[in-house]
Amino acid sequence: MLEIRNLHASVNGNEILSGVDLTVRAGEIHAIMGPNGSGKSTLAQVLAGRDAYEITEGEVLYEGKNLLEMDPEERAREGVFLAFQYPVEIPGVSNSYFLKSALNAIRKHRGLEDLDAIEFLQLVKQRLKLVDMDESFLQRPVNEGFSGGEKKRNEIFHMAVLEPKLAILDETDSGLDIDALRIVADGVNKLHRKDNAIVIVTHYQRLLNYIVPDFVHVLVDGRIMKSGSKELALQLEEKGYDWIKAEAEKSLTPA
Amino acid sequence: MDQGGSRKIFDACVRKEVGMSHQQKTNVWYQSSFELFEKSLNGEATTPLHAIRRGALERFHALGFPTTKNEEWRFTNVAPIAKAAFTPTFGLPGHIPSAKEIERFSFGTPHRLVFVNGHFAKDLSTVGKLSAGVALTNLATAFKQHRDLVDAHFSKYAPFDENPFVALNTAFAQDGAFIYVPEGCQVDDAISLVFVAVGSEPFYIPPRNLIVLEERAQLQIVESFVTTTNASYFTNVVSEISLGRDAVLEHDKLQHESLQAFHIAAIHVRQKERSNFTSNSIALGGSLVRNNVTTVLGAEWCEATLNGLSVGTGTQLIDNHTTIDHAKPNCASHELYKAILDGKSRGVFNGKIFVRTDAQKTDAKQTNMTLLLSDDATIDTKPQLEIFADDVKCTHGATVGQLDENQVFYLRSRGIDEKLAADILTFAFASDVVNRVHVPALREQLEFLVHAKLNEGRKS
Ligand SMILES: Nc1ncnc2c1ncn2[C@@H]1O[C@H](COP(=O)(O)OP(=O)(O)OP(=O)(O)O)[C@@H](O)[C@H]1O
Ligand SMILES: [Mg+2]
């Protein structure tokens, strides 16, 4: 589904991603962990099409197509979804209007008719339940005045409505209380199918108890330094990241 | 007046042009137009009302059109108005729009007065059931039937000694809306006043409105300025409003003139104790637009809320000047003016707030926000607070910005294309002004018109 090869990205001449390689197949769940500032969000944003980053090397294939050539909206219509680490507030635009515009744009791309007001309302009400959100959030302006946890929950609500093929969740767990974490994780699990894939960026092993990853990757200094099974997350929880850096340095230092 | 007549005057002016200054030419032009106007009045030219008109014309001659040296007109050059010979008319034109064309400006209310090129079109107007004592008619009729009220209020709130456009409007004041709401009467349905410009001539259209609310009266008015032509005509409108104690008025204005037209407007309000005035002014059309909204909070516990939205595209210039005169203690005023400027359009906002020595405990808040959609659009914004009392709360703030990149990306990353994202965010910027309009059908029209206008602007 997704193939990232030797991806380099920089901002104002500073390289942030320095050769990322990652392959994600349909049906898989991948977790990306790594220290603050290592480039996790940058990777997520680059995949979603943020043009603030300059791609200096490498390629990204999504379902065999060159992802980097597509506009952000085209990626979304093709099924890529990013749950933002910092969801953006949009005063004056209701959550429901926003979602309806997004959903209908995606449906049009897939050759489907617009949903009418009643069908749309049925759909969103059902998906709100998935993340245990109140209907009042539909009429509120997107993320404006939402608490930190509500914003994160709202991202998963959007995901539930838009049904992406490749969902990238950037620290969706941070800011969620213990109950909310379980609810959101349950929601994500329900949305996970054989024909879609999920990439979760997180700092905490706790989330991975609920959403069990097939692979865990460690991103350090803009590169995936180590990949492993879900046990790797437990190791990181226990030992931190230094040993991975040390290991990597050892392998890089000429003998 | 027939077209031939106006042509002759214009030719006469042109012949006399040699050796005349601009000011002189303008004076000759409007003087001879005025003489024709007097003839059309058939003997009414001896009334006290007409003495006011004469005084106003004299004042206009003395003031002349303002230049950009005048502080009040620093950013708005009205030379194109001064140079052109706009033709006054003294009756309905031969062709008037059909009721069907006007229907959408009724905004779902049973009361609609229609004026074509400034003249009352009885056949297009409808007046529903109104409580006893409410008068809703045209000013020309009120001059005859409500003489006492006219004498008591006409030209009492819109002074013409400083403002040449108010003087010029007053000199040619013939028609417009007259609304009188007696004590304690609440008019349930909004009253729609439709000013439609037709024809391809450069007409001078000076509507004059007089709105009087007695104690505890309540009313909503929608003034719309629309057109069936893309001619370069000149609307110069003055509305005078008197609010008695505890009276409540919402005045909504939709200005959607021809993009070639000149629109100069003044709303002058006098407020008594605890009265509440709201003005929502939406400016979409016109090539050169100037709106003055002035309210005098002349008694305690008054409240005034002035909101505005300008949407400029192409080379439009939209200038909003507000004046709130806090003359007495314990009054509150709120202002929110927003502008969306695309293309090479220009916006001006000047918000004057006077707090007189007497006006302790004044609470005044002014906000001006501009969204620039292109690099060539500009805004000149100036708060002008003159505070002579010491125990007051006055705040003002102005912001100028572009569409927020993070917001645009957020929308696009969910599948919404760039154009629609810009559209949604731009409308969101406008929405808090639009939402302050309490006439639902007008709000719907506004949403439609603002969207349509922005899309048009983007195409050209
Ligand atoms: N637009 C930008 N301009 C300048 N620097 C940037 C920009 N975006 C990212 N960076 C820098 O790139 C580095 C990686 O940032 P990124 O947000 O990808 O880290 P992260 O791994 O997601 O960290 P965290 O765990 O704290 O969320 C940081 O040093 C950050 O300051
Ligand atoms: Mg991050």
Tab-separated table of C-alpha atoms in Angstrom, chain A residues 3-248:
chain	number	residue	atom	x	y	z
A	3	GLU	CA	6.326	2.319	0.162
A	4	ILE	CA	8.724	4.980	1.374
A	5	ARG	CA	12.227	4.786	-0.039
A	6	ASN	CA	15.187	6.814	1.164
A	7	LEU	CA	13.031	9.867	1.892
A	8	HIS	CA	14.887	13.090	2.651
A	9	ALA	CA	13.027	16.238	3.576
A	10	SER	CA	14.219	19.621	4.776
A	11	VAL	CA	12.945	22.969	5.914
A	12	ASN	CA	14.907	26.123	5.061
A	13	GLY	CA	17.909	24.006	4.176
A	14	ASN	CA	17.833	22.026	7.454
A	15	GLU	CA	17.419	18.363	6.831
A	16	ILE	CA	14.794	16.796	9.086
A	17	LEU	CA	14.210	13.463	7.388
A	18	SER	CA	17.477	11.824	6.373
A	19	GLY	CA	16.593	8.688	4.470
A	20	VAL	CA	13.402	7.092	5.753
A	21	ASP	CA	12.521	3.621	4.488
A	22	LEU	CA	9.185	2.105	5.385
A	23	THR	CA	6.819	-0.385	3.815
A	24	VAL	CA	3.201	-0.723	4.917
A	25	ARG	CA	0.899	-3.403	3.500
A	26	ALA	CA	-2.886	-3.494	3.589
A	27	GLY	CA	-4.247	-4.856	6.857
A	28	GLU	CA	-1.174	-3.896	8.877
A	29	ILE	CA	-0.764	-1.630	11.878
A	30	HIS	CA	2.572	0.122	12.291
A	31	ALA	CA	3.725	2.132	15.275
A	32	ILE	CA	6.370	4.818	14.974
A	33	MET	CA	8.105	5.900	18.132
A	34	GLY	CA	11.075	8.143	18.734
A	35	PRO	CA	12.371	11.068	20.768
A	36	ASN	CA	10.933	14.587	20.551
A	37	GLY	CA	12.056	16.398	17.454
A	38	SER	CA	13.173	13.248	15.664
A	39	GLY	CA	10.926	13.922	12.664
A	40	LYS	CA	7.805	11.821	13.281
A	41	SER	CA	5.323	14.617	12.624
A	42	THR	CA	7.383	15.824	9.707
A	43	LEU	CA	7.082	12.383	8.132
A	44	ALA	CA	3.340	12.360	8.781
A	45	GLN	CA	2.873	15.852	7.317
A	46	VAL	CA	5.019	15.087	4.289
A	47	LEU	CA	2.843	12.065	3.598
A	48	ALA	CA	-0.279	14.216	3.848
A	49	GLY	CA	1.189	16.734	1.413
A	50	ARG	CA	2.315	19.712	3.482
A	51	ASP	CA	4.324	21.858	1.098
A	52	ALA	CA	6.394	23.574	3.779
A	53	TYR	CA	8.836	20.675	3.445
A	54	GLU	CA	11.164	20.267	0.540
A	55	ILE	CA	11.732	16.723	-0.608
A	56	THR	CA	15.364	16.516	-1.575
A	57	GLU	CA	15.693	12.790	-2.224
A	58	GLY	CA	13.747	9.573	-2.305
A	59	GLU	CA	10.266	8.514	-3.315
A	60	VAL	CA	6.942	7.481	-1.877
A	61	LEU	CA	4.629	5.069	-3.642
A	62	TYR	CA	1.021	4.777	-2.550
A	63	GLU	CA	-0.885	1.972	-4.208
A	64	GLY	CA	1.779	2.025	-6.889
A	65	LYS	CA	1.345	5.769	-7.602
A	66	ASN	CA	3.784	8.571	-6.910
A	67	LEU	CA	2.296	10.088	-3.758
A	68	LEU	CA	4.622	13.078	-3.695
A	69	GLU	CA	3.230	14.365	-6.962
A	70	MET	CA	-0.314	14.567	-5.676
A	71	ASP	CA	-2.006	17.591	-4.088
A	72	PRO	CA	-3.049	17.110	-0.458
A	73	GLU	CA	-6.728	16.909	-1.439
A	74	GLU	CA	-5.981	14.305	-4.076
A	75	ARG	CA	-4.184	12.173	-1.495
A	76	ALA	CA	-7.147	12.466	0.848
A	77	ARG	CA	-9.532	11.460	-1.923
A	78	GLU	CA	-7.330	8.494	-2.700
A	79	GLY	CA	-7.701	7.418	0.921
A	80	VAL	CA	-4.838	8.970	2.866
A	81	PHE	CA	-5.836	10.455	6.216
A	82	LEU	CA	-3.749	12.297	8.775
A	83	ALA	CA	-4.982	12.777	12.320
A	84	PHE	CA	-3.046	15.886	13.328
A	85	GLN	CA	-0.896	16.073	16.442
A	86	TYR	CA	-2.249	19.606	16.786
A	87	PRO	CA	-5.715	19.715	15.192
A	88	VAL	CA	-6.437	23.125	13.701
A	89	GLU	CA	-9.244	25.364	14.943
A	90	ILE	CA	-11.542	26.725	12.231
A	91	PRO	CA	-13.836	29.391	13.698
A	92	GLY	CA	-16.994	30.013	11.703
A	93	VAL	CA	-17.107	26.554	10.107
A	94	SER	CA	-19.225	23.934	11.789
A	95	ASN	CA	-17.806	20.477	12.261
A	96	SER	CA	-20.701	19.051	10.335
A	97	TYR	CA	-20.366	21.423	7.365
A	98	PHE	CA	-16.653	20.736	7.224
A	99	LEU	CA	-17.160	16.974	7.249
A	100	LYS	CA	-19.921	17.105	4.702
A	101	SER	CA	-17.732	19.086	2.301
A	102	ALA	CA	-14.854	16.653	2.836
A	103	LEU	CA	-16.986	13.537	2.521
A	104	ASN	CA	-18.741	14.703	-0.612
A	105	ALA	CA	-15.434	15.670	-2.231
A	106	ILE	CA	-14.121	12.186	-1.519
A	107	ARG	CA	-17.328	10.523	-2.716
A	108	LYS	CA	-17.299	12.522	-5.918
A	109	HIS	CA	-13.761	11.366	-6.580
A	110	ARG	CA	-14.967	7.794	-6.177
A	111	GLY	CA	-17.838	8.357	-8.560
A	112	LEU	CA	-20.480	8.389	-5.835
A	113	GLU	CA	-23.395	10.789	-5.428
A	114	ASP	CA	-23.383	13.413	-2.687
A	115	LEU	CA	-25.083	12.255	0.463
A	116	ASP	CA	-28.234	14.226	1.118
A	117	ALA	CA	-28.767	15.982	4.435
A	118	ILE	CA	-30.636	13.086	6.012
A	119	GLU	CA	-28.243	10.359	4.913
A	120	PHE	CA	-25.330	12.458	6.073
A	121	LEU	CA	-26.882	13.055	9.450
A	122	GLN	CA	-27.548	9.342	9.919
A	123	LEU	CA	-23.967	8.527	9.059
A	124	VAL	CA	-22.359	11.094	11.327
A	125	LYS	CA	-24.611	10.247	14.249
A	126	GLN	CA	-23.640	6.624	13.968
A	127	ARG	CA	-19.924	7.475	13.749
A	128	LEU	CA	-20.134	9.854	16.693
A	129	LYS	CA	-21.172	6.887	18.802
A	130	LEU	CA	-18.044	5.063	17.775
A	131	VAL	CA	-15.966	7.624	19.656
A	132	ASP	CA	-18.648	8.362	22.245
A	133	MET	CA	-19.030	12.013	21.281
A	134	ASP	CA	-22.064	14.149	21.863
A	135	GLU	CA	-24.131	15.381	18.909
A	136	SER	CA	-23.545	18.943	20.011
A	137	PHE	CA	-20.061	18.687	18.503
A	138	LEU	CA	-21.591	18.646	15.027
A	139	GLN	CA	-22.772	22.224	15.181
A	140	ARG	CA	-19.752	23.608	16.972
A	141	PRO	CA	-17.029	25.262	14.895
A	142	VAL	CA	-14.284	22.793	14.039
A	143	ASN	CA	-12.066	22.304	17.114
A	144	GLU	CA	-12.755	25.815	18.393
A	145	GLY	CA	-12.879	25.739	22.150
A	146	PHE	CA	-12.541	21.942	22.183
A	147	SER	CA	-10.444	20.585	25.031
A	148	GLY	CA	-7.192	18.879	24.084
A	149	GLY	CA	-8.774	15.445	24.420
A	150	GLU	CA	-11.904	16.466	22.507
A	151	LYS	CA	-9.782	17.621	19.603
A	152	LYS	CA	-8.064	14.255	19.418
A	153	ARG	CA	-11.333	12.432	19.632
A	154	ASN	CA	-12.738	14.643	16.888
A	155	GLU	CA	-9.870	13.600	14.607
A	156	ILE	CA	-10.853	9.968	15.004
A	157	PHE	CA	-14.471	10.925	14.441
A	158	HIS	CA	-13.430	12.486	11.113
A	159	MET	CA	-11.523	9.314	10.303
A	160	ALA	CA	-14.610	7.244	11.069
A	161	VAL	CA	-16.701	9.318	8.670
A	162	LEU	CA	-14.149	9.514	5.846
A	163	GLU	CA	-13.062	5.838	6.054
A	164	PRO	CA	-9.510	6.188	4.766
A	165	LYS	CA	-7.385	3.361	3.386
A	166	LEU	CA	-4.237	4.632	5.012
A	167	ALA	CA	-4.668	6.446	8.325
A	168	ILE	CA	-1.723	8.142	9.971
A	169	LEU	CA	-2.467	9.003	13.593
A	170	ASP	CA	0.016	11.502	14.988
A	171	GLU	CA	0.011	11.230	18.782
A	172	THR	CA	-3.713	10.826	18.918
A	173	ASP	CA	-3.288	9.350	22.394
A	174	SER	CA	-1.599	12.318	24.021
A	175	GLY	CA	-4.056	14.451	25.924
A	176	LEU	CA	-6.625	11.674	26.256
A	177	ASP	CA	-7.687	10.586	29.720
A	178	ILE	CA	-7.613	6.898	30.596
A	179	ASP	CA	-11.229	6.211	29.640
A	180	ALA	CA	-11.012	8.271	26.470
A	181	LEU	CA	-7.872	6.427	25.446
A	182	ARG	CA	-9.729	3.124	25.627
A	183	ILE	CA	-12.752	4.496	23.763
A	184	VAL	CA	-10.663	6.011	20.980
A	185	ALA	CA	-8.536	2.856	20.706
A	186	ASP	CA	-11.678	0.724	20.485
A	187	GLY	CA	-12.959	3.033	17.763
A	188	VAL	CA	-9.742	2.725	15.786
A	189	ASN	CA	-9.806	-1.055	16.138
A	190	LYS	CA	-13.348	-1.146	14.797
A	191	LEU	CA	-12.252	0.893	11.799
A	192	HIS	CA	-9.311	-1.361	11.098
A	193	ARG	CA	-9.952	-3.853	8.309
A	194	LYS	CA	-8.063	-6.214	6.067
A	195	ASP	CA	-8.020	-3.678	3.244
A	196	ASN	CA	-6.772	-0.675	5.157
A	197	ALA	CA	-3.677	0.189	7.129
A	198	ILE	CA	-2.900	2.330	10.140
A	199	VAL	CA	0.316	4.092	11.096
A	200	ILE	CA	0.354	5.286	14.695
A	201	VAL	CA	2.861	7.793	15.992
A	202	THR	CA	3.059	7.576	19.763
A	203	HIS	CA	5.303	8.094	22.747
A	204	TYR	CA	3.548	5.602	24.963
A	205	GLN	CA	3.515	1.858	25.011
A	206	ARG	CA	0.145	2.065	26.795
A	207	LEU	CA	-1.769	2.800	23.580
A	208	LEU	CA	-0.204	-0.218	21.948
A	209	ASN	CA	-1.835	-2.447	24.545
A	210	TYR	CA	-5.143	-1.471	23.006
A	211	ILE	CA	-4.157	-1.089	19.367
A	212	VAL	CA	-1.743	-3.897	18.834
A	213	PRO	CA	0.818	-3.124	16.129
A	214	ASP	CA	2.316	-5.611	13.735
A	215	PHE	CA	5.515	-3.570	13.614
A	216	VAL	CA	7.190	-0.973	15.776
A	217	HIS	CA	9.724	1.442	14.274
A	218	VAL	CA	12.033	3.813	16.039
A	219	LEU	CA	12.713	7.100	14.292
A	220	VAL	CA	15.825	8.908	15.491
A	221	ASP	CA	17.394	11.931	13.820
A	222	GLY	CA	15.201	11.613	10.756
A	223	ARG	CA	15.897	7.935	10.131
A	224	ILE	CA	14.310	4.670	11.154
A	225	MET	CA	17.069	3.245	13.291
A	226	LYS	CA	15.343	0.101	14.423
A	227	SER	CA	12.258	-1.905	13.581
A	228	GLY	CA	10.769	-4.841	15.413
A	229	SER	CA	7.654	-6.481	16.753
A	230	LYS	CA	5.391	-5.062	19.460
A	231	GLU	CA	7.907	-6.187	22.094
A	232	LEU	CA	10.218	-3.413	20.925
A	233	ALA	CA	7.785	-0.895	22.377
A	234	LEU	CA	8.107	-2.580	25.791
A	235	GLN	CA	11.871	-2.419	25.559
A	236	LEU	CA	11.713	1.300	24.725
A	237	GLU	CA	9.399	1.938	27.634
A	238	GLU	CA	11.948	0.339	29.915
A	239	LYS	CA	15.248	1.558	28.493
A	240	GLY	CA	14.511	4.773	26.592
A	241	TYR	CA	16.163	5.642	23.287
A	242	ASP	CA	19.870	5.976	24.167
A	243	TRP	CA	20.719	2.357	23.545
A	244	ILE	CA	19.277	2.583	20.059
A	245	LYS	CA	21.365	5.631	19.279
A	246	ALA	CA	24.444	3.886	20.688
A	247	GLU	CA	23.725	0.773	18.649
A	248	ALA	CA	23.288	2.856	15.537
